[in-house]
Amino acid sequence: MQPEDLTRLFVERSNAGDAAGVAALYEPDAVMAYPPGDQTVGRAAIQALWEKVLASRPHFTPEEPLPTLVCGDLALTSTPPSDGAGARAQVVRRQPDGSWLRVLDQPEFTEPTSA
């Protein structure tokens, strides 16, 4: 029932190999910036992507969330990743039942390199 719950649920469901459960954390028309350099659009496509990713049984480690920014029914959640990806950020929206779902997901930001 809190925006930060989505990160914990993502880790739990991914580690359980539950691609449908991961996809259920997203709104039907959500956009995920993954794989790197591409976008996956819509809950069904996100589920298909996670079915492929989770087939190799990766293990995800929970990451401590940074402070959440909330503006009405929108929130920005983020974590400093332990895998060196730079940052992770998601825009989430409060649903009519009070729960939250991801609308936009940027799972990997890398630090800009100086030219």
Coordinates of C-alpha atoms in Angstrom, one line a residue:
M1 CA 0.0 0.0 0.0
Q2 CA 3.1 2.2 -0.1
P3 CA 5.0 3.2 -3.3
E4 CA 8.2 1.6 -1.9
D5 CA 6.4 -1.8 -1.6
L6 CA 6.8 -2.3 -5.3
T7 CA 10.5 -2.7 -5.2
R8 CA 10.3 -5.3 -2.4
L9 CA 7.5 -7.1 -4.3
F10 CA 9.5 -7.0 -7.5
V11 CA 12.5 -8.7 -5.8
E12 CA 10.3 -11.3 -4.1
R13 CA 8.4 -12.2 -7.2
S14 CA 11.5 -12.3 -9.4
N15 CA 13.3 -14.5 -7.1
A16 CA 10.3 -16.8 -7.0
G17 CA 10.4 -17.0 -10.9
D18 CA 6.9 -15.4 -11.0
A19 CA 6.9 -13.4 -14.3
A20 CA 3.1 -12.9 -14.1
G21 CA 3.5 -11.6 -10.6
V22 CA 6.2 -9.1 -11.7
A23 CA 4.0 -7.9 -14.6
A24 CA 1.1 -7.4 -12.2
L25 CA 3.2 -4.6 -10.6
Y26 CA 2.7 -2.5 -13.7
E27 CA -0.2 -0.7 -15.2
P28 CA -1.6 -2.2 -18.4
D29 CA 0.1 0.4 -20.6
A30 CA 3.3 0.8 -18.6
V31 CA 6.6 1.5 -20.3
M32 CA 9.8 -0.1 -19.2
A33 CA 13.2 1.1 -20.5
Y34 CA 14.5 -2.4 -20.8
P35 CA 16.4 -4.2 -22.4
P36 CA 19.1 -1.4 -22.4
G37 CA 18.6 0.9 -25.4
D38 CA 15.0 -0.3 -26.0
Q39 CA 11.6 -0.1 -24.5
T40 CA 9.0 -2.8 -23.5
V41 CA 5.5 -1.4 -23.6
G42 CA 2.4 -2.9 -21.9
R43 CA 1.9 -5.5 -19.1
A44 CA 1.7 -8.4 -21.5
A45 CA 5.1 -7.5 -23.2
I46 CA 6.6 -6.9 -19.7
Q47 CA 5.5 -10.4 -18.6
A48 CA 6.9 -12.0 -21.8
L49 CA 10.2 -10.2 -21.2
W50 CA 10.4 -11.3 -17.6
E51 CA 9.5 -14.9 -18.6
K52 CA 12.7 -14.9 -20.7
V53 CA 14.8 -13.2 -18.0
L54 CA 13.6 -15.4 -15.2
A55 CA 14.1 -18.6 -17.1
S56 CA 17.8 -18.4 -16.2
R57 CA 16.8 -18.1 -12.5
P58 CA 18.7 -14.9 -11.6
H59 CA 18.8 -13.8 -8.0
F60 CA 17.9 -10.3 -7.1
T61 CA 19.1 -8.6 -3.9
P62 CA 16.8 -6.1 -2.1
E63 CA 18.1 -2.5 -2.4
E64 CA 17.3 0.2 0.2
P65 CA 14.9 2.7 -1.4
L66 CA 15.9 6.4 -1.6
P67 CA 13.3 8.9 -0.3
T68 CA 10.1 8.7 -2.4
L69 CA 8.7 11.9 -3.9
V70 CA 4.9 12.0 -3.9
C71 CA 2.6 14.4 -5.7
G72 CA -1.1 13.4 -5.3
D73 CA -1.6 10.1 -7.0
L74 CA 1.9 10.0 -8.6
A75 CA 5.2 9.1 -6.9
L76 CA 8.8 8.7 -8.0
T77 CA 10.6 5.8 -6.4
S78 CA 14.3 5.0 -6.7
T79 CA 17.1 2.9 -5.4
P80 CA 20.9 3.1 -5.6
P81 CA 21.7 -0.3 -7.2
S82 CA 24.2 -2.7 -5.8
D83 CA 25.1 -3.9 -9.3
G84 CA 26.7 -0.7 -10.5
A85 CA 23.9 0.2 -12.9
G86 CA 24.1 3.9 -11.7
A87 CA 20.5 4.3 -10.5
R88 CA 17.0 2.9 -10.8
A89 CA 13.8 5.0 -10.9
Q90 CA 10.1 4.3 -11.3
V91 CA 7.1 6.5 -11.7
V92 CA 4.1 4.9 -9.9
R93 CA 0.4 5.7 -9.7
R94 CA -2.0 5.2 -6.8
Q95 CA -4.8 2.9 -7.9
P96 CA -8.5 3.3 -6.9
D97 CA -8.0 0.6 -4.2
G98 CA -5.1 2.6 -2.7
S99 CA -2.4 0.3 -4.0
W100 CA 0.3 1.5 -6.4
L101 CA 1.4 0.3 -9.8
R102 CA 4.4 1.2 -12.0
V103 CA 3.7 3.5 -15.0
L104 CA 7.3 4.2 -16.1
D105 CA 10.3 2.0 -15.1
Q106 CA 13.9 3.0 -15.8
P107 CA 15.8 0.0 -14.2
E108 CA 19.3 1.1 -15.3
F109 CA 20.8 4.6 -15.5
T110 CA 24.5 4.8 -16.0
E111 CA 26.6 7.7 -15.0
P112 CA 27.4 10.0 -18.0
T113 CA 31.0 9.8 -19.1
S114 CA 32.9 13.0 -19.7
A115 CA 33.9 13.7 -23.3

